Amino acid sequence: ELSVLAAKHAYSAADIQTLNDWALDKGLIVIPLIQTFGHFEFVLKHQEFADLREVEIDPMELCPSYDRSFEIVKLMLDQVMALHVRSEYMHIGADEVFHIGVCDRCRGRLSGEAEGIADNHDLFLSHVARVGHHIRQNKPDTSVIMWDDMLRNISAEKMKELGSHVQPMVWNYRWMKHRENYPEDMWRRYFSVFDRIWGASAFKG
């Protein structure tokens, strides 16, 4: 079902095993990253998966309210986990989800059809928690990492259940001294919800 997604230059299973063995020998940790929400154009650009789009003419974000969306994400995650059996970490992306709550399915949930879904923050959190739960259900000792930008303006109260599923990785394209990207109380909220918070550099050349 996912064969159309394979890139011509993709690593083979043997290549990945070799890289993992090399990293282990050198004392390095391999953290697989697979986008599971936004930046999903590598899937949604294909007509076979166009029905998963949040916006019909935009292949960037999947619809978090469509069961098939989650089934495809699970297939991808299961394949990656099977190739990284030693890895204690999995990065699920989830950054820059610019369109959410737009399609008919999501609007239906927001209109009261789904209990506990009051706004776009709830839509986002429910999908991310579902992804994190799936990974930890299959590999309980795995730490699930996600980019933090979509969490920066969500209350600690809304995020509290997410703390058992994922760990945020704080990132920015600019130096940390440019604090306009970070709400004043962001760190306080993060530390009240998550046991571990990561930091990452980013380069946009």
PDB file of C-alpha atoms in Angstrom:
ATOM      1  CA  GLU A   1       0.000   0.000   0.000  1.00  0.00           C
ATOM      2  CA  LEU A   2       2.926   2.354   0.659  1.00  0.00           C
ATOM      3  CA  SER A   3       5.092   1.273  -2.270  1.00  0.00           C
ATOM      4  CA  VAL A   4       4.331   4.422  -4.265  1.00  0.00           C
ATOM      5  CA  LEU A   5       6.024   6.474  -1.519  1.00  0.00           C
ATOM      6  CA  ALA A   6       9.407   4.809  -1.934  1.00  0.00           C
ATOM      7  CA  ALA A   7      12.068   7.182  -3.250  1.00  0.00           C
ATOM      8  CA  LYS A   8      14.490   5.893  -5.869  1.00  0.00           C
ATOM      9  CA  HIS A   9      17.425   6.901  -3.670  1.00  0.00           C
ATOM     10  CA  ALA A  10      15.976   5.468  -0.434  1.00  0.00           C
ATOM     11  CA  TYR A  11      18.127   3.376   1.876  1.00  0.00           C
ATOM     12  CA  SER A  12      17.519  -0.340   1.720  1.00  0.00           C
ATOM     13  CA  ALA A  13      16.816  -2.367   4.850  1.00  0.00           C
ATOM     14  CA  ALA A  14      20.403  -3.628   4.661  1.00  0.00           C
ATOM     15  CA  ASP A  15      21.713  -0.043   4.404  1.00  0.00           C
ATOM     16  CA  ILE A  16      19.791   0.940   7.526  1.00  0.00           C
ATOM     17  CA  GLN A  17      21.110  -2.064   9.421  1.00  0.00           C
ATOM     18  CA  THR A  18      24.658  -1.118   8.408  1.00  0.00           C
ATOM     19  CA  LEU A  19      24.163   2.489   9.533  1.00  0.00           C
ATOM     20  CA  ASN A  20      22.690   1.385  12.848  1.00  0.00           C
ATOM     21  CA  ASP A  21      25.570  -1.028  13.443  1.00  0.00           C
ATOM     22  CA  TRP A  22      28.103   1.683  12.587  1.00  0.00           C
ATOM     23  CA  ALA A  23      26.409   4.181  14.926  1.00  0.00           C
ATOM     24  CA  LEU A  24      26.372   1.648  17.767  1.00  0.00           C
ATOM     25  CA  ASP A  25      30.074   0.972  17.275  1.00  0.00           C
ATOM     26  CA  LYS A  26      30.825   4.716  17.401  1.00  0.00           C
ATOM     27  CA  GLY A  27      28.644   5.381  20.438  1.00  0.00           C
ATOM     28  CA  LEU A  28      26.071   7.365  18.465  1.00  0.00           C
ATOM     29  CA  ILE A  29      22.297   7.275  18.809  1.00  0.00           C
ATOM     30  CA  VAL A  30      20.118   7.059  15.723  1.00  0.00           C
ATOM     31  CA  ILE A  31      16.741   8.813  16.104  1.00  0.00           C
ATOM     32  CA  PRO A  32      14.394   8.020  13.216  1.00  0.00           C
ATOM     33  CA  LEU A  33      12.095  10.889  12.215  1.00  0.00           C
ATOM     34  CA  ILE A  34       8.912  10.447  10.248  1.00  0.00           C
ATOM     35  CA  GLN A  35       6.404  13.219   9.692  1.00  0.00           C
ATOM     36  CA  THR A  36       2.948  12.264  10.946  1.00  0.00           C
ATOM     37  CA  PHE A  37       0.853  15.435  10.534  1.00  0.00           C
ATOM     38  CA  GLY A  38       2.239  18.444   8.694  1.00  0.00           C
ATOM     39  CA  HIS A  39       4.934  18.338   5.998  1.00  0.00           C
ATOM     40  CA  PHE A  40       3.049  15.301   4.729  1.00  0.00           C
ATOM     41  CA  GLU A  41       3.349  16.213   1.071  1.00  0.00           C
ATOM     42  CA  PHE A  42       5.596  13.223   0.390  1.00  0.00           C
ATOM     43  CA  VAL A  43       2.421  11.170   0.891  1.00  0.00           C
ATOM     44  CA  LEU A  44      -0.395  13.539  -0.010  1.00  0.00           C
ATOM     45  CA  LYS A  45       1.058  14.553  -3.386  1.00  0.00           C
ATOM     46  CA  HIS A  46       0.077  11.096  -4.641  1.00  0.00           C
ATOM     47  CA  GLN A  47      -3.469  10.769  -5.919  1.00  0.00           C
ATOM     48  CA  GLU A  48      -3.885   7.492  -4.031  1.00  0.00           C
ATOM     49  CA  PHE A  49      -3.695   9.457  -0.787  1.00  0.00           C
ATOM     50  CA  ALA A  50      -5.331  12.743  -1.799  1.00  0.00           C
ATOM     51  CA  ASP A  51      -8.412  11.882   0.277  1.00  0.00           C
ATOM     52  CA  LEU A  52      -6.265  12.258   3.417  1.00  0.00           C
ATOM     53  CA  ARG A  53      -5.673  15.964   2.835  1.00  0.00           C
ATOM     54  CA  GLU A  54      -7.007  18.538   5.264  1.00  0.00           C
ATOM     55  CA  VAL A  55      -7.281  21.008   2.374  1.00  0.00           C
ATOM     56  CA  GLU A  56      -8.224  19.495  -0.967  1.00  0.00           C
ATOM     57  CA  ILE A  57      -5.818  21.601  -3.043  1.00  0.00           C
ATOM     58  CA  ASP A  58      -2.946  21.563  -0.519  1.00  0.00           C
ATOM     59  CA  PRO A  59      -0.868  18.401   0.092  1.00  0.00           C
ATOM     60  CA  MET A  60       0.855  19.654   3.249  1.00  0.00           C
ATOM     61  CA  GLU A  61      -1.333  18.431   6.142  1.00  0.00           C
ATOM     62  CA  LEU A  62      -3.340  15.279   6.652  1.00  0.00           C
ATOM     63  CA  CYS A  63      -6.815  15.293   8.158  1.00  0.00           C
ATOM     64  CA  PRO A  64      -6.604  14.166  11.812  1.00  0.00           C
ATOM     65  CA  SER A  65     -10.298  13.266  11.850  1.00  0.00           C
ATOM     66  CA  TYR A  66     -10.158  10.646   9.110  1.00  0.00           C
ATOM     67  CA  ASP A  67      -9.585   7.047  10.197  1.00  0.00           C
ATOM     68  CA  ARG A  68      -7.607   6.247   7.041  1.00  0.00           C
ATOM     69  CA  SER A  69      -5.123   9.018   7.899  1.00  0.00           C
ATOM     70  CA  PHE A  70      -4.191   7.273  11.118  1.00  0.00           C
ATOM     71  CA  GLU A  71      -4.059   3.863   9.448  1.00  0.00           C
ATOM     72  CA  ILE A  72      -1.496   5.148   6.924  1.00  0.00           C
ATOM     73  CA  VAL A  73       0.533   6.809   9.666  1.00  0.00           C
ATOM     74  CA  LYS A  74       0.541   3.546  11.631  1.00  0.00           C
ATOM     75  CA  LEU A  75       1.761   1.583   8.605  1.00  0.00           C
ATOM     76  CA  MET A  76       4.633   4.011   8.130  1.00  0.00           C
ATOM     77  CA  LEU A  77       5.581   4.011  11.803  1.00  0.00           C
ATOM     78  CA  ASP A  78       5.447   0.223  12.035  1.00  0.00           C
ATOM     79  CA  GLN A  79       7.799  -0.131   9.066  1.00  0.00           C
ATOM     80  CA  VAL A  80      10.272   2.355  10.535  1.00  0.00           C
ATOM     81  CA  MET A  81      10.153   0.777  14.008  1.00  0.00           C
ATOM     82  CA  ALA A  82      10.777  -2.652  12.485  1.00  0.00           C
ATOM     83  CA  LEU A  83      13.963  -1.319  10.872  1.00  0.00           C
ATOM     84  CA  HIS A  84      15.196   0.392  14.052  1.00  0.00           C
ATOM     85  CA  VAL A  85      14.643  -2.304  16.644  1.00  0.00           C
ATOM     86  CA  ARG A  86      17.430  -1.015  18.910  1.00  0.00           C
ATOM     87  CA  SER A  87      16.334   2.601  18.836  1.00  0.00           C
ATOM     88  CA  GLU A  88      14.954   3.979  22.086  1.00  0.00           C
ATOM     89  CA  TYR A  89      13.624   7.090  20.339  1.00  0.00           C
ATOM     90  CA  MET A  90      11.171   7.998  17.597  1.00  0.00           C
ATOM     91  CA  HIS A  91      10.616  11.519  16.291  1.00  0.00           C
ATOM     92  CA  ILE A  92       7.130  12.129  14.874  1.00  0.00           C
ATOM     93  CA  GLY A  93       7.660  15.656  13.488  1.00  0.00           C
ATOM     94  CA  ALA A  94       4.278  17.416  13.927  1.00  0.00           C
ATOM     95  CA  ASP A  95       5.664  20.886  13.233  1.00  0.00           C
ATOM     96  CA  GLU A  96       4.154  23.683  11.169  1.00  0.00           C
ATOM     97  CA  VAL A  97       0.635  22.268  10.863  1.00  0.00           C
ATOM     98  CA  PHE A  98      -0.769  25.424   9.299  1.00  0.00           C
ATOM     99  CA  HIS A  99      -4.151  24.059   8.195  1.00  0.00           C
ATOM    100  CA  ILE A 100      -6.314  22.291  10.752  1.00  0.00           C
ATOM    101  CA  GLY A 101     -10.034  22.280  11.477  1.00  0.00           C
ATOM    102  CA  VAL A 102     -10.780  23.138   7.853  1.00  0.00           C
ATOM    103  CA  CYS A 103     -12.255  20.027   6.238  1.00  0.00           C
ATOM    104  CA  ASP A 104     -15.823  18.816   6.747  1.00  0.00           C
ATOM    105  CA  ARG A 105     -14.720  15.942   8.990  1.00  0.00           C
ATOM    106  CA  CYS A 106     -12.809  18.233  11.342  1.00  0.00           C
ATOM    107  CA  ARG A 107     -15.563  20.864  11.349  1.00  0.00           C
ATOM    108  CA  GLY A 108     -17.991  18.122  12.300  1.00  0.00           C
ATOM    109  CA  ARG A 109     -15.915  17.213  15.326  1.00  0.00           C
ATOM    110  CA  LEU A 110     -15.585  20.860  16.288  1.00  0.00           C
ATOM    111  CA  SER A 111     -19.343  21.367  16.074  1.00  0.00           C
ATOM    112  CA  GLY A 112     -19.873  18.991  18.972  1.00  0.00           C
ATOM    113  CA  GLU A 113     -19.919  15.596  17.294  1.00  0.00           C
ATOM    114  CA  ALA A 114     -16.792  14.509  19.161  1.00  0.00           C
ATOM    115  CA  GLU A 115     -16.569  14.722  22.944  1.00  0.00           C
ATOM    116  CA  GLY A 116     -13.603  16.720  24.188  1.00  0.00           C
ATOM    117  CA  ILE A 117     -12.880  18.449  20.856  1.00  0.00           C
ATOM    118  CA  ALA A 118     -13.608  22.134  21.393  1.00  0.00           C
ATOM    119  CA  ASP A 119     -11.038  23.839  19.178  1.00  0.00           C
ATOM    120  CA  ASN A 120      -8.115  23.312  16.814  1.00  0.00           C
ATOM    121  CA  HIS A 121      -5.750  22.775  19.733  1.00  0.00           C
ATOM    122  CA  ASP A 122      -7.826  19.770  20.770  1.00  0.00           C
ATOM    123  CA  LEU A 123      -7.749  18.402  17.213  1.00  0.00           C
ATOM    124  CA  PHE A 124      -3.976  18.718  17.129  1.00  0.00           C
ATOM    125  CA  LEU A 125      -3.378  17.236  20.567  1.00  0.00           C
ATOM    126  CA  SER A 126      -5.715  14.295  20.055  1.00  0.00           C
ATOM    127  CA  HIS A 127      -3.910  13.235  16.880  1.00  0.00           C
ATOM    128  CA  VAL A 128      -0.421  13.604  18.361  1.00  0.00           C
ATOM    129  CA  ALA A 129      -1.421  11.705  21.509  1.00  0.00           C
ATOM    130  CA  ARG A 130      -2.886   8.936  19.362  1.00  0.00           C
ATOM    131  CA  VAL A 131       0.348   8.642  17.384  1.00  0.00           C
ATOM    132  CA  GLY A 132       2.462   8.634  20.538  1.00  0.00           C
ATOM    133  CA  HIS A 133       0.233   6.017  22.153  1.00  0.00           C
ATOM    134  CA  HIS A 134       0.547   3.723  19.136  1.00  0.00           C
ATOM    135  CA  ILE A 135       4.344   3.850  19.248  1.00  0.00           C
ATOM    136  CA  ARG A 136       4.564   3.228  22.978  1.00  0.00           C
ATOM    137  CA  GLN A 137       1.967   0.471  22.787  1.00  0.00           C
ATOM    138  CA  ASN A 138       4.215  -1.387  20.335  1.00  0.00           C
ATOM    139  CA  LYS A 139       7.551  -0.359  21.893  1.00  0.00           C
ATOM    140  CA  PRO A 140       6.827   0.657  25.508  1.00  0.00           C
ATOM    141  CA  ASP A 141      10.368   1.825  26.240  1.00  0.00           C
ATOM    142  CA  THR A 142      10.440   4.243  23.300  1.00  0.00           C
ATOM    143  CA  SER A 143      10.695   7.977  23.949  1.00  0.00           C
ATOM    144  CA  VAL A 144       8.480   9.758  21.420  1.00  0.00           C
ATOM    145  CA  ILE A 145       9.794  13.175  20.396  1.00  0.00           C
ATOM    146  CA  MET A 146       7.952  15.938  18.537  1.00  0.00           C
ATOM    147  CA  TRP A 147       8.812  19.461  17.385  1.00  0.00           C
ATOM    148  CA  ASP A 148       7.366  21.942  19.847  1.00  0.00           C
ATOM    149  CA  ASP A 149       6.168  24.906  17.774  1.00  0.00           C
ATOM    150  CA  MET A 150       2.503  23.866  17.647  1.00  0.00           C
ATOM    151  CA  LEU A 151       2.457  23.589  21.450  1.00  0.00           C
ATOM    152  CA  ARG A 152       3.782  27.054  22.249  1.00  0.00           C
ATOM    153  CA  ASN A 153       0.389  28.709  22.623  1.00  0.00           C
ATOM    154  CA  ILE A 154      -1.536  25.807  24.159  1.00  0.00           C
ATOM    155  CA  SER A 155      -2.406  25.895  27.849  1.00  0.00           C
ATOM    156  CA  ALA A 156      -0.817  23.477  30.297  1.00  0.00           C
ATOM    157  CA  GLU A 157      -4.304  22.253  31.171  1.00  0.00           C
ATOM    158  CA  LYS A 158      -4.965  21.174  27.595  1.00  0.00           C
ATOM    159  CA  MET A 159      -1.487  19.640  27.213  1.00  0.00           C
ATOM    160  CA  LYS A 160      -1.431  17.693  30.473  1.00  0.00           C
ATOM    161  CA  GLU A 161      -2.515  14.352  28.994  1.00  0.00           C
ATOM    162  CA  LEU A 162       0.091  14.677  26.234  1.00  0.00           C
ATOM    163  CA  GLY A 163       2.895  14.462  28.791  1.00  0.00           C
ATOM    164  CA  SER A 164       2.588  10.681  29.044  1.00  0.00           C
ATOM    165  CA  HIS A 165       2.865  10.238  25.279  1.00  0.00           C
ATOM    166  CA  VAL A 166       5.535  12.581  23.902  1.00  0.00           C
ATOM    167  CA  GLN A 167       8.512  14.809  24.669  1.00  0.00           C
ATOM    168  CA  PRO A 168       8.763  18.223  22.967  1.00  0.00           C
ATOM    169  CA  MET A 169      11.893  19.294  21.118  1.00  0.00           C
ATOM    170  CA  VAL A 170      12.233  23.101  21.169  1.00  0.00           C
ATOM    171  CA  TRP A 171      13.649  24.533  17.952  1.00  0.00           C
ATOM    172  CA  ASN A 172      13.970  27.779  16.080  1.00  0.00           C
ATOM    173  CA  TYR A 173      15.543  29.020  12.878  1.00  0.00           C
ATOM    174  CA  ARG A 174      16.894  32.007  14.815  1.00  0.00           C
ATOM    175  CA  TRP A 175      19.233  32.397  17.776  1.00  0.00           C
ATOM    176  CA  MET A 176      17.717  31.904  21.195  1.00  0.00           C
ATOM    177  CA  LYS A 177      18.204  35.600  21.927  1.00  0.00           C
ATOM    178  CA  HIS A 178      15.332  36.287  19.513  1.00  0.00           C
ATOM    179  CA  ARG A 179      12.635  35.521  22.056  1.00  0.00           C
ATOM    180  CA  GLU A 180       9.631  36.726  20.053  1.00  0.00           C
ATOM    181  CA  ASN A 181       9.046  33.133  18.936  1.00  0.00           C
ATOM    182  CA  TYR A 182       8.711  31.950  22.532  1.00  0.00           C
ATOM    183  CA  PRO A 183       5.744  33.032  24.677  1.00  0.00           C
ATOM    184  CA  GLU A 184       6.849  34.329  28.061  1.00  0.00           C
ATOM    185  CA  ASP A 185       5.319  31.451  30.008  1.00  0.00           C
ATOM    186  CA  MET A 186       6.192  28.700  27.519  1.00  0.00           C
ATOM    187  CA  TRP A 187       8.945  27.072  29.555  1.00  0.00           C
ATOM    188  CA  ARG A 188       6.843  27.109  32.723  1.00  0.00           C
ATOM    189  CA  ARG A 189       4.001  25.340  30.931  1.00  0.00           C
ATOM    190  CA  TYR A 190       6.320  22.799  29.323  1.00  0.00           C
ATOM    191  CA  PHE A 191       8.017  21.930  32.598  1.00  0.00           C
ATOM    192  CA  SER A 192       4.645  21.502  34.302  1.00  0.00           C
ATOM    193  CA  VAL A 193       3.551  18.955  31.680  1.00  0.00           C
ATOM    194  CA  PHE A 194       6.607  17.105  30.349  1.00  0.00           C
ATOM    195  CA  ASP A 195       9.258  15.112  32.213  1.00  0.00           C
ATOM    196  CA  ARG A 196      11.838  15.727  29.496  1.00  0.00           C
ATOM    197  CA  ILE A 197      12.271  18.647  27.101  1.00  0.00           C
ATOM    198  CA  TRP A 198      14.748  18.566  24.235  1.00  0.00           C
ATOM    199  CA  GLY A 199      16.521  21.394  22.434  1.00  0.00           C
ATOM    200  CA  ALA A 200      17.585  21.370  18.808  1.00  0.00           C
ATOM    201  CA  SER A 201      19.451  23.676  16.515  1.00  0.00           C
ATOM    202  CA  ALA A 202      18.022  24.407  13.081  1.00  0.00           C
ATOM    203  CA  PHE A 203      19.509  25.750   9.885  1.00  0.00           C
ATOM    204  CA  LYS A 204      17.558  27.131   6.962  1.00  0.00           C
ATOM    205  CA  GLY A 205      19.974  27.778   4.143  1.00  0.00           C
TER     206      GLY A 205
END
